[in-house]
Amino acid sequence: EMMMRRMWKCAVPAAALLALASCGKPAAEAEGTAKPADSAADVEAIKKLILDEGKGASTQDIDLTMSAYCNSPDFVLYEAGPYVVRGYDALKETYLAYFKAFPKAEVRAEDIQAYASGDTGFGFSLETWTFTTPDGKKREDLHRVTRGYRKVDGKWCVMHENDSIP
């Protein structure tokens, strides 16, 4: 069972990346045998963004937090719960409201995986968000976070995020 989980853990993100990377390409190019390999530097840059976003959220550093995201009105976050955040500015407002509501927080990312091909990347992690509620109680949530990345002017940023709480 453990081996099957590990196999799916790698197979699903890899299949999603290949599908994204071939979108909009002519059939002959999309089906070509020469696929660019993940660049180790790109994969590490994506992993660093995952850690930086968590560090920014933990320290309430809005600039560090937002540095992980594409400054675009086309950014989309499907957040845990029944809502969607559309656009960089709306995401920034969401984080600022979160910081105000929960001034003490810690985000720990584990099981970080990342893939990159050309200007498209994909990453996921398990993130534990521990925070103090306004009435002083500690709360801990485990988030499953999947992010789609775009490389813009040589820099990776999150263009799409899906966050769920199991």
PDB file of N, CA, C and O in Angstrom, residues 78-156:
ATOM      1  N   TYR A  78      -8.280  28.529  -5.099  1.00  0.00           N
ATOM      2  CA  TYR A  78      -9.433  27.803  -4.580  1.00  0.00           C
ATOM      3  C   TYR A  78      -9.064  27.458  -3.148  1.00  0.00           C
ATOM      4  O   TYR A  78      -8.257  26.570  -2.896  1.00  0.00           O
ATOM      5  N   GLU A  79      -9.626  28.198  -2.224  1.00  0.00           N
ATOM      6  CA  GLU A  79      -9.273  28.120  -0.815  1.00  0.00           C
ATOM      7  C   GLU A  79     -10.069  27.030  -0.120  1.00  0.00           C
ATOM      8  O   GLU A  79     -11.168  26.673  -0.557  1.00  0.00           O
ATOM      9  N   ALA A  80      -9.501  26.510   0.975  1.00  0.00           N
ATOM     10  CA  ALA A  80     -10.231  25.560   1.810  1.00  0.00           C
ATOM     11  C   ALA A  80     -11.542  26.230   2.222  1.00  0.00           C
ATOM     12  O   ALA A  80     -11.548  27.369   2.663  1.00  0.00           O
ATOM     13  N   GLY A  81     -12.609  25.542   2.028  1.00  0.00           N
ATOM     14  CA  GLY A  81     -13.916  26.134   2.265  1.00  0.00           C
ATOM     15  C   GLY A  81     -14.524  26.526   0.930  1.00  0.00           C
ATOM     16  O   GLY A  81     -13.917  26.337  -0.122  1.00  0.00           O
ATOM     17  N   PRO A  82     -15.677  27.075   0.941  1.00  0.00           N
ATOM     18  CA  PRO A  82     -16.396  27.300  -0.320  1.00  0.00           C
ATOM     19  C   PRO A  82     -16.135  28.666  -0.967  1.00  0.00           C
ATOM     20  O   PRO A  82     -17.066  29.344  -1.360  1.00  0.00           O
ATOM     21  N   TYR A  83     -14.868  29.084  -1.064  1.00  0.00           N
ATOM     22  CA  TYR A  83     -14.684  30.353  -1.738  1.00  0.00           C
ATOM     23  C   TYR A  83     -13.455  30.379  -2.632  1.00  0.00           C
ATOM     24  O   TYR A  83     -12.547  29.575  -2.519  1.00  0.00           O
ATOM     25  N   VAL A  84     -13.491  31.356  -3.537  1.00  0.00           N
ATOM     26  CA  VAL A  84     -12.445  31.519  -4.537  1.00  0.00           C
ATOM     27  C   VAL A  84     -11.896  32.931  -4.407  1.00  0.00           C
ATOM     28  O   VAL A  84     -12.650  33.880  -4.222  1.00  0.00           O
ATOM     29  N   VAL A  85     -10.574  33.064  -4.494  1.00  0.00           N
ATOM     30  CA  VAL A  85      -9.934  34.381  -4.509  1.00  0.00           C
ATOM     31  C   VAL A  85      -9.374  34.574  -5.915  1.00  0.00           C
ATOM     32  O   VAL A  85      -8.616  33.734  -6.401  1.00  0.00           O
ATOM     33  N   ARG A  86      -9.751  35.651  -6.561  1.00  0.00           N
ATOM     34  CA  ARG A  86      -9.302  35.921  -7.926  1.00  0.00           C
ATOM     35  C   ARG A  86      -8.476  37.200  -7.954  1.00  0.00           C
ATOM     36  O   ARG A  86      -8.946  38.247  -7.536  1.00  0.00           O
ATOM     37  N   GLY A  87      -7.246  37.080  -8.415  1.00  0.00           N
ATOM     38  CA  GLY A  87      -6.383  38.232  -8.581  1.00  0.00           C
ATOM     39  C   GLY A  87      -5.426  38.447  -7.417  1.00  0.00           C
ATOM     40  O   GLY A  87      -5.734  38.139  -6.263  1.00  0.00           O
ATOM     41  N   TYR A  88      -4.262  38.974  -7.770  1.00  0.00           N
ATOM     42  CA  TYR A  88      -3.202  39.244  -6.798  1.00  0.00           C
ATOM     43  C   TYR A  88      -3.680  40.192  -5.696  1.00  0.00           C
ATOM     44  O   TYR A  88      -3.435  39.955  -4.517  1.00  0.00           O
ATOM     45  N   ASP A  89      -4.360  41.280  -6.074  1.00  0.00           N
ATOM     46  CA  ASP A  89      -4.793  42.267  -5.085  1.00  0.00           C
ATOM     47  C   ASP A  89      -5.779  41.669  -4.083  1.00  0.00           C
ATOM     48  O   ASP A  89      -5.696  41.936  -2.881  1.00  0.00           O
ATOM     49  N   ALA A  90      -6.699  40.837  -4.572  1.00  0.00           N
ATOM     50  CA  ALA A  90      -7.661  40.194  -3.672  1.00  0.00           C
ATOM     51  C   ALA A  90      -6.947  39.219  -2.734  1.00  0.00           C
ATOM     52  O   ALA A  90      -7.308  39.103  -1.562  1.00  0.00           O
ATOM     53  N   LEU A  91      -5.930  38.532  -3.235  1.00  0.00           N
ATOM     54  CA  LEU A  91      -5.167  37.622  -2.381  1.00  0.00           C
ATOM     55  C   LEU A  91      -4.446  38.399  -1.285  1.00  0.00           C
ATOM     56  O   LEU A  91      -4.441  37.994  -0.118  1.00  0.00           O
ATOM     57  N   LYS A  92      -3.858  39.519  -1.649  1.00  0.00           N
ATOM     58  CA  LYS A  92      -3.157  40.342  -0.652  1.00  0.00           C
ATOM     59  C   LYS A  92      -4.134  40.802   0.435  1.00  0.00           C
ATOM     60  O   LYS A  92      -3.822  40.743   1.623  1.00  0.00           O
ATOM     61  N   GLU A  93      -5.338  41.223   0.045  1.00  0.00           N
ATOM     62  CA  GLU A  93      -6.353  41.629   1.022  1.00  0.00           C
ATOM     63  C   GLU A  93      -6.725  40.454   1.927  1.00  0.00           C
ATOM     64  O   GLU A  93      -6.924  40.629   3.134  1.00  0.00           O
ATOM     65  N   THR A  94      -6.818  39.264   1.355  1.00  0.00           N
ATOM     66  CA  THR A  94      -7.148  38.071   2.126  1.00  0.00           C
ATOM     67  C   THR A  94      -6.078  37.790   3.174  1.00  0.00           C
ATOM     68  O   THR A  94      -6.383  37.516   4.338  1.00  0.00           O
ATOM     69  N   TYR A  95      -4.808  37.872   2.769  1.00  0.00           N
ATOM     70  CA  TYR A  95      -3.716  37.644   3.728  1.00  0.00           C
ATOM     71  C   TYR A  95      -3.710  38.716   4.820  1.00  0.00           C
ATOM     72  O   TYR A  95      -3.515  38.409   5.998  1.00  0.00           O
ATOM     73  N   LEU A  96      -3.909  39.964   4.462  1.00  0.00           N
ATOM     74  CA  LEU A  96      -3.911  41.032   5.470  1.00  0.00           C
ATOM     75  C   LEU A  96      -5.035  40.827   6.485  1.00  0.00           C
ATOM     76  O   LEU A  96      -4.841  41.040   7.685  1.00  0.00           O
ATOM     77  N   ALA A  97      -6.202  40.376   6.017  1.00  0.00           N
ATOM     78  CA  ALA A  97      -7.314  40.084   6.927  1.00  0.00           C
ATOM     79  C   ALA A  97      -6.965  38.909   7.833  1.00  0.00           C
ATOM     80  O   ALA A  97      -7.269  38.923   9.039  1.00  0.00           O
ATOM     81  N   TYR A  98      -6.285  37.897   7.269  1.00  0.00           N
ATOM     82  CA  TYR A  98      -5.856  36.734   8.054  1.00  0.00           C
ATOM     83  C   TYR A  98      -4.869  37.170   9.140  1.00  0.00           C
ATOM     84  O   TYR A  98      -4.985  36.768  10.297  1.00  0.00           O
ATOM     85  N   PHE A  99      -3.902  38.006   8.755  1.00  0.00           N
ATOM     86  CA  PHE A  99      -2.902  38.477   9.728  1.00  0.00           C
ATOM     87  C   PHE A  99      -3.568  39.240  10.866  1.00  0.00           C
ATOM     88  O   PHE A  99      -3.170  39.125  12.029  1.00  0.00           O
ATOM     89  N   LYS A 100      -4.578  40.033  10.544  1.00  0.00           N
ATOM     90  CA  LYS A 100      -5.280  40.808  11.570  1.00  0.00           C
ATOM     91  C   LYS A 100      -6.070  39.881  12.493  1.00  0.00           C
ATOM     92  O   LYS A 100      -6.081  40.067  13.707  1.00  0.00           O
ATOM     93  N   ALA A 101      -6.723  38.880  11.919  1.00  0.00           N
ATOM     94  CA  ALA A 101      -7.547  37.973  12.717  1.00  0.00           C
ATOM     95  C   ALA A 101      -6.705  37.019  13.565  1.00  0.00           C
ATOM     96  O   ALA A 101      -7.113  36.632  14.659  1.00  0.00           O
ATOM     97  N   PHE A 102      -5.535  36.620  13.050  1.00  0.00           N
ATOM     98  CA  PHE A 102      -4.692  35.639  13.734  1.00  0.00           C
ATOM     99  C   PHE A 102      -3.262  36.147  13.801  1.00  0.00           C
ATOM    100  O   PHE A 102      -2.406  35.752  13.022  1.00  0.00           O
ATOM    101  N   PRO A 103      -2.972  37.052  14.763  1.00  0.00           N
ATOM    102  CA  PRO A 103      -1.635  37.650  14.826  1.00  0.00           C
ATOM    103  C   PRO A 103      -0.513  36.684  15.194  1.00  0.00           C
ATOM    104  O   PRO A 103       0.644  36.989  14.963  1.00  0.00           O
ATOM    105  N   LYS A 104      -0.843  35.534  15.737  1.00  0.00           N
ATOM    106  CA  LYS A 104       0.179  34.536  16.059  1.00  0.00           C
ATOM    107  C   LYS A 104      -0.087  33.303  15.209  1.00  0.00           C
ATOM    108  O   LYS A 104      -1.122  32.654  15.349  1.00  0.00           O
ATOM    109  N   ALA A 105       0.858  33.004  14.328  1.00  0.00           N
ATOM    110  CA  ALA A 105       0.682  31.839  13.457  1.00  0.00           C
ATOM    111  C   ALA A 105       2.036  31.235  13.125  1.00  0.00           C
ATOM    112  O   ALA A 105       3.068  31.909  13.177  1.00  0.00           O
ATOM    113  N   GLU A 106       2.000  29.963  12.781  1.00  0.00           N
ATOM    114  CA  GLU A 106       3.202  29.273  12.309  1.00  0.00           C
ATOM    115  C   GLU A 106       2.774  28.343  11.190  1.00  0.00           C
ATOM    116  O   GLU A 106       1.787  27.623  11.315  1.00  0.00           O
ATOM    117  N   VAL A 107       3.524  28.387  10.088  1.00  0.00           N
ATOM    118  CA  VAL A 107       3.244  27.512   8.955  1.00  0.00           C
ATOM    119  C   VAL A 107       4.461  26.622   8.740  1.00  0.00           C
ATOM    120  O   VAL A 107       5.576  27.109   8.626  1.00  0.00           O
ATOM    121  N   ARG A 108       4.216  25.321   8.719  1.00  0.00           N
ATOM    122  CA  ARG A 108       5.285  24.354   8.452  1.00  0.00           C
ATOM    123  C   ARG A 108       4.901  23.545   7.220  1.00  0.00           C
ATOM    124  O   ARG A 108       3.831  22.944   7.179  1.00  0.00           O
ATOM    125  N   ALA A 109       5.769  23.550   6.227  1.00  0.00           N
ATOM    126  CA  ALA A 109       5.526  22.783   5.007  1.00  0.00           C
ATOM    127  C   ALA A 109       6.357  21.507   5.049  1.00  0.00           C
ATOM    128  O   ALA A 109       7.530  21.524   5.411  1.00  0.00           O
ATOM    129  N   GLU A 110       5.722  20.398   4.674  1.00  0.00           N
ATOM    130  CA  GLU A 110       6.388  19.102   4.623  1.00  0.00           C
ATOM    131  C   GLU A 110       6.046  18.443   3.304  1.00  0.00           C
ATOM    132  O   GLU A 110       5.137  18.875   2.592  1.00  0.00           O
ATOM    133  N   ASP A 111       6.748  17.378   3.006  1.00  0.00           N
ATOM    134  CA  ASP A 111       6.492  16.592   1.797  1.00  0.00           C
ATOM    135  C   ASP A 111       6.415  17.501   0.567  1.00  0.00           C
ATOM    136  O   ASP A 111       5.499  17.403  -0.247  1.00  0.00           O
ATOM    137  N   ILE A 112       7.374  18.401   0.448  1.00  0.00           N
ATOM    138  CA  ILE A 112       7.387  19.360  -0.658  1.00  0.00           C
ATOM    139  C   ILE A 112       7.875  18.672  -1.920  1.00  0.00           C
ATOM    140  O   ILE A 112       8.944  18.069  -1.932  1.00  0.00           O
ATOM    141  N   GLN A 113       7.079  18.769  -2.965  1.00  0.00           N
ATOM    142  CA  GLN A 113       7.430  18.212  -4.268  1.00  0.00           C
ATOM    143  C   GLN A 113       7.300  19.317  -5.305  1.00  0.00           C
ATOM    144  O   GLN A 113       6.397  20.156  -5.215  1.00  0.00           O
ATOM    145  N   ALA A 114       8.178  19.314  -6.295  1.00  0.00           N
ATOM    146  CA  ALA A 114       8.105  20.328  -7.353  1.00  0.00           C
ATOM    147  C   ALA A 114       8.587  19.737  -8.666  1.00  0.00           C
ATOM    148  O   ALA A 114       9.444  18.846  -8.679  1.00  0.00           O
ATOM    149  N   TYR A 115       8.022  20.252  -9.740  1.00  0.00           N
ATOM    150  CA  TYR A 115       8.357  19.828 -11.099  1.00  0.00           C
ATOM    151  C   TYR A 115       8.354  21.068 -11.972  1.00  0.00           C
ATOM    152  O   TYR A 115       7.605  22.011 -11.724  1.00  0.00           O
ATOM    153  N   ALA A 116       9.189  21.084 -13.009  1.00  0.00           N
ATOM    154  CA  ALA A 116       9.259  22.239 -13.899  1.00  0.00           C
ATOM    155  C   ALA A 116       9.586  21.786 -15.310  1.00  0.00           C
ATOM    156  O   ALA A 116      10.378  20.863 -15.507  1.00  0.00           O
ATOM    157  N   SER A 117       8.979  22.459 -16.272  1.00  0.00           N
ATOM    158  CA  SER A 117       9.264  22.202 -17.673  1.00  0.00           C
ATOM    159  C   SER A 117       9.042  23.507 -18.424  1.00  0.00           C
ATOM    160  O   SER A 117       7.917  24.020 -18.456  1.00  0.00           O
ATOM    161  N   GLY A 118      10.111  24.061 -18.974  1.00  0.00           N
ATOM    162  CA  GLY A 118       9.974  25.340 -19.682  1.00  0.00           C
ATOM    163  C   GLY A 118       9.553  26.431 -18.717  1.00  0.00           C
ATOM    164  O   GLY A 118      10.184  26.653 -17.691  1.00  0.00           O
ATOM    165  N   ASP A 119       8.426  27.094 -19.028  1.00  0.00           N
ATOM    166  CA  ASP A 119       7.950  28.174 -18.158  1.00  0.00           C
ATOM    167  C   ASP A 119       6.740  27.742 -17.326  1.00  0.00           C
ATOM    168  O   ASP A 119       6.021  28.570 -16.785  1.00  0.00           O
ATOM    169  N   THR A 120       6.539  26.418 -17.190  1.00  0.00           N
ATOM    170  CA  THR A 120       5.420  25.884 -16.425  1.00  0.00           C
ATOM    171  C   THR A 120       5.953  25.001 -15.304  1.00  0.00           C
ATOM    172  O   THR A 120       6.833  24.181 -15.513  1.00  0.00           O
ATOM    173  N   GLY A 121       5.399  25.180 -14.117  1.00  0.00           N
ATOM    174  CA  GLY A 121       5.814  24.373 -12.982  1.00  0.00           C
ATOM    175  C   GLY A 121       4.614  23.928 -12.166  1.00  0.00           C
ATOM    176  O   GLY A 121       3.499  24.462 -12.304  1.00  0.00           O
ATOM    177  N   PHE A 122       4.853  22.956 -11.319  1.00  0.00           N
ATOM    178  CA  PHE A 122       3.804  22.364 -10.502  1.00  0.00           C
ATOM    179  C   PHE A 122       4.439  21.971  -9.176  1.00  0.00           C
ATOM    180  O   PHE A 122       5.544  21.437  -9.156  1.00  0.00           O
ATOM    181  N   GLY A 123       3.782  22.267  -8.080  1.00  0.00           N
ATOM    182  CA  GLY A 123       4.315  21.889  -6.783  1.00  0.00           C
ATOM    183  C   GLY A 123       3.201  21.568  -5.818  1.00  0.00           C
ATOM    184  O   GLY A 123       2.070  22.022  -5.986  1.00  0.00           O
ATOM    185  N   PHE A 124       3.521  20.754  -4.822  1.00  0.00           N
ATOM    186  CA  PHE A 124       2.538  20.484  -3.790  1.00  0.00           C
ATOM    187  C   PHE A 124       3.245  20.227  -2.480  1.00  0.00           C
ATOM    188  O   PHE A 124       4.432  19.919  -2.435  1.00  0.00           O
ATOM    189  N   SER A 125       2.482  20.404  -1.407  1.00  0.00           N
ATOM    190  CA  SER A 125       3.028  20.193  -0.064  1.00  0.00           C
ATOM    191  C   SER A 125       1.891  19.934   0.905  1.00  0.00           C
ATOM    192  O   SER A 125       0.732  20.231   0.619  1.00  0.00           O
ATOM    193  N   LEU A 126       2.266  19.392   2.046  1.00  0.00           N
ATOM    194  CA  LEU A 126       1.374  19.311   3.191  1.00  0.00           C
ATOM    195  C   LEU A 126       1.824  20.418   4.130  1.00  0.00           C
ATOM    196  O   LEU A 126       2.998  20.494   4.479  1.00  0.00           O
ATOM    197  N   GLU A 127       0.890  21.272   4.521  1.00  0.00           N
ATOM    198  CA  GLU A 127       1.249  22.415   5.363  1.00  0.00           C
ATOM    199  C   GLU A 127       0.424  22.398   6.635  1.00  0.00           C
ATOM    200  O   GLU A 127      -0.801  22.280   6.581  1.00  0.00           O
ATOM    201  N   THR A 128       1.110  22.516   7.749  1.00  0.00           N
ATOM    202  CA  THR A 128       0.434  22.609   9.038  1.00  0.00           C
ATOM    203  C   THR A 128       0.408  24.077   9.436  1.00  0.00           C
ATOM    204  O   THR A 128       1.450  24.713   9.565  1.00  0.00           O
ATOM    205  N   TRP A 129      -0.793  24.603   9.579  1.00  0.00           N
ATOM    206  CA  TRP A 129      -0.994  25.983  10.013  1.00  0.00           C
ATOM    207  C   TRP A 129      -1.440  25.937  11.468  1.00  0.00           C
ATOM    208  O   TRP A 129      -2.499  25.418  11.781  1.00  0.00           O
ATOM    209  N   THR A 130      -0.606  26.473  12.354  1.00  0.00           N
ATOM    210  CA  THR A 130      -0.932  26.539  13.775  1.00  0.00           C
ATOM    211  C   THR A 130      -1.104  28.012  14.124  1.00  0.00           C
ATOM    212  O   THR A 130      -0.230  28.827  13.834  1.00  0.00           O
ATOM    213  N   PHE A 131      -2.243  28.342  14.692  1.00  0.00           N
ATOM    214  CA  PHE A 131      -2.471  29.749  15.031  1.00  0.00           C
ATOM    215  C   PHE A 131      -3.287  29.854  16.304  1.00  0.00           C
ATOM    216  O   PHE A 131      -3.876  28.885  16.778  1.00  0.00           O
ATOM    217  N   THR A 132      -3.268  31.044  16.862  1.00  0.00           N
ATOM    218  CA  THR A 132      -4.027  31.332  18.062  1.00  0.00           C
ATOM    219  C   THR A 132      -5.279  32.092  17.651  1.00  0.00           C
ATOM    220  O   THR A 132      -5.200  33.109  16.951  1.00  0.00           O
ATOM    221  N   THR A 133      -6.430  31.599  18.070  1.00  0.00           N
ATOM    222  CA  THR A 133      -7.698  32.248  17.733  1.00  0.00           C
ATOM    223  C   THR A 133      -7.853  33.519  18.571  1.00  0.00           C
ATOM    224  O   THR A 133      -7.155  33.696  19.586  1.00  0.00           O
ATOM    225  N   PRO A 134      -8.758  34.404  18.183  1.00  0.00           N
ATOM    226  CA  PRO A 134      -8.945  35.644  18.957  1.00  0.00           C
ATOM    227  C   PRO A 134      -9.284  35.405  20.430  1.00  0.00           C
ATOM    228  O   PRO A 134      -8.956  36.237  21.270  1.00  0.00           O
ATOM    229  N   ASP A 135      -9.890  34.261  20.755  1.00  0.00           N
ATOM    230  CA  ASP A 135     -10.209  33.985  22.161  1.00  0.00           C
ATOM    231  C   ASP A 135      -9.075  33.266  22.891  1.00  0.00           C
ATOM    232  O   ASP A 135      -9.240  32.787  24.005  1.00  0.00           O
ATOM    233  N   GLY A 136      -7.877  33.186  22.250  1.00  0.00           N
ATOM    234  CA  GLY A 136      -6.687  32.665  22.900  1.00  0.00           C
ATOM    235  C   GLY A 136      -6.457  31.171  22.771  1.00  0.00           C
ATOM    236  O   GLY A 136      -5.511  30.643  23.336  1.00  0.00           O
ATOM    237  N   LYS A 137      -7.311  30.470  22.046  1.00  0.00           N
ATOM    238  CA  LYS A 137      -7.143  29.029  21.879  1.00  0.00           C
ATOM    239  C   LYS A 137      -6.223  28.723  20.708  1.00  0.00           C
ATOM    240  O   LYS A 137      -6.227  29.426  19.708  1.00  0.00           O
ATOM    241  N   LYS A 138      -5.435  27.658  20.862  1.00  0.00           N
ATOM    242  CA  LYS A 138      -4.562  27.197  19.763  1.00  0.00           C
ATOM    243  C   LYS A 138      -5.387  26.341  18.825  1.00  0.00           C
ATOM    244  O   LYS A 138      -6.217  25.542  19.264  1.00  0.00           O
ATOM    245  N   ARG A 139      -5.121  26.518  17.536  1.00  0.00           N
ATOM    246  CA  ARG A 139      -5.795  25.709  16.518  1.00  0.00           C
ATOM    247  C   ARG A 139      -4.743  25.263  15.514  1.00  0.00           C
ATOM    248  O   ARG A 139      -3.838  26.029  15.175  1.00  0.00           O
ATOM    249  N   GLU A 140      -4.873  24.030  15.054  1.00  0.00           N
ATOM    250  CA  GLU A 140      -3.932  23.506  14.079  1.00  0.00           C
ATOM    251  C   GLU A 140      -4.722  22.865  12.942  1.00  0.00           C
ATOM    252  O   GLU A 140      -5.604  22.048  13.176  1.00  0.00           O
ATOM    253  N   ASP A 141      -4.411  23.284  11.721  1.00  0.00           N
ATOM    254  CA  ASP A 141      -5.054  22.734  10.532  1.00  0.00           C
ATOM    255  C   ASP A 141      -3.995  22.165   9.601  1.00  0.00           C
ATOM    256  O   ASP A 141      -2.949  22.781   9.401  1.00  0.00           O
ATOM    257  N   LEU A 142      -4.286  21.016   9.025  1.00  0.00           N
ATOM    258  CA  LEU A 142      -3.427  20.431   8.007  1.00  0.00           C
ATOM    259  C   LEU A 142      -4.023  20.784   6.651  1.00  0.00           C
ATOM    260  O   LEU A 142      -5.201  20.536   6.404  1.00  0.00           O
ATOM    261  N   HIS A 143      -3.208  21.402   5.793  1.00  0.00           N
ATOM    262  CA  HIS A 143      -3.657  21.799   4.457  1.00  0.00           C
ATOM    263  C   HIS A 143      -2.922  20.975   3.411  1.00  0.00           C
ATOM    264  O   HIS A 143      -1.714  20.766   3.524  1.00  0.00           O
ATOM    265  N   ARG A 144      -3.657  20.548   2.390  1.00  0.00           N
ATOM    266  CA  ARG A 144      -3.051  19.956   1.202  1.00  0.00           C
ATOM    267  C   ARG A 144      -3.046  21.064   0.160  1.00  0.00           C
ATOM    268  O   ARG A 144      -4.108  21.557  -0.231  1.00  0.00           O
ATOM    269  N   VAL A 145      -1.856  21.465  -0.257  1.00  0.00           N
ATOM    270  CA  VAL A 145      -1.746  22.616  -1.149  1.00  0.00           C
ATOM    271  C   VAL A 145      -1.100  22.185  -2.467  1.00  0.00           C
ATOM    272  O   VAL A 145      -0.033  21.563  -2.469  1.00  0.00           O
ATOM    273  N   THR A 146      -1.757  22.521  -3.548  1.00  0.00           N
ATOM    274  CA  THR A 146      -1.249  22.254  -4.883  1.00  0.00           C
ATOM    275  C   THR A 146      -1.168  23.589  -5.608  1.00  0.00           C
ATOM    276  O   THR A 146      -2.121  24.370  -5.573  1.00  0.00           O
ATOM    277  N   ARG A 147      -0.026  23.843  -6.250  1.00  0.00           N
ATOM    278  CA  ARG A 147       0.170  25.135  -6.912  1.00  0.00           C
ATOM    279  C   ARG A 147       0.675  24.933  -8.340  1.00  0.00           C
ATOM    280  O   ARG A 147       1.506  24.075  -8.593  1.00  0.00           O
ATOM    281  N   GLY A 148       0.160  25.772  -9.218  1.00  0.00           N
ATOM    282  CA  GLY A 148       0.658  25.841 -10.587  1.00  0.00           C
ATOM    283  C   GLY A 148       1.520  27.083 -10.701  1.00  0.00           C
ATOM    284  O   GLY A 148       1.132  28.173 -10.247  1.00  0.00           O
ATOM    285  N   TYR A 149       2.702  26.934 -11.280  1.00  0.00           N
ATOM    286  CA  TYR A 149       3.668  28.034 -11.363  1.00  0.00           C
ATOM    287  C   TYR A 149       3.871  28.455 -12.807  1.00  0.00           C
ATOM    288  O   TYR A 149       3.767  27.659 -13.730  1.00  0.00           O
ATOM    289  N   ARG A 150       4.219  29.719 -12.964  1.00  0.00           N
ATOM    290  CA  ARG A 150       4.579  30.263 -14.263  1.00  0.00           C
ATOM    291  C   ARG A 150       5.917  30.988 -14.089  1.00  0.00           C
ATOM    292  O   ARG A 150       6.152  31.633 -13.064  1.00  0.00           O
ATOM    293  N   LYS A 151       6.766  30.859 -15.084  1.00  0.00           N
ATOM    294  CA  LYS A 151       8.041  31.578 -15.048  1.00  0.00           C
ATOM    295  C   LYS A 151       7.862  32.849 -15.884  1.00  0.00           C
ATOM    296  O   LYS A 151       7.612  32.783 -17.083  1.00  0.00           O
ATOM    297  N   VAL A 152       7.970  33.985 -15.216  1.00  0.00           N
ATOM    298  CA  VAL A 152       7.776  35.285 -15.851  1.00  0.00           C
ATOM    299  C   VAL A 152       9.061  36.087 -15.691  1.00  0.00           C
ATOM    300  O   VAL A 152       9.514  36.312 -14.565  1.00  0.00           O
ATOM    301  N   ASP A 153       9.621  36.511 -16.797  1.00  0.00           N
ATOM    302  CA  ASP A 153      10.877  37.282 -16.773  1.00  0.00           C
ATOM    303  C   ASP A 153      11.951  36.579 -15.935  1.00  0.00           C
ATOM    304  O   ASP A 153      12.663  37.207 -15.149  1.00  0.00           O
ATOM    305  N   GLY A 154      12.025  35.249 -16.075  1.00  0.00           N
ATOM    306  CA  GLY A 154      13.053  34.476 -15.400  1.00  0.00           C
ATOM    307  C   GLY A 154      12.773  34.151 -13.946  1.00  0.00           C
ATOM    308  O   GLY A 154      13.602  33.550 -13.274  1.00  0.00           O
ATOM    309  N   LYS A 155      11.601  34.532 -13.427  1.00  0.00           N
ATOM    310  CA  LYS A 155      11.276  34.314 -12.015  1.00  0.00           C
ATOM    311  C   LYS A 155       9.989  33.498 -11.915  1.00  0.00           C
ATOM    312  O   LYS A 155       8.992  33.795 -12.583  1.00  0.00           O
ATOM    313  N   TRP A 156      10.004  32.475 -11.061  1.00  0.00           N
ATOM    314  CA  TRP A 156       8.829  31.654 -10.844  1.00  0.00           C
ATOM    315  C   TRP A 156       7.848  32.351  -9.918  1.00  0.00           C
ATOM    316  O   TRP A 156       8.240  33.064  -8.993  1.00  0.00           O
TER     317      TRP A 156
END
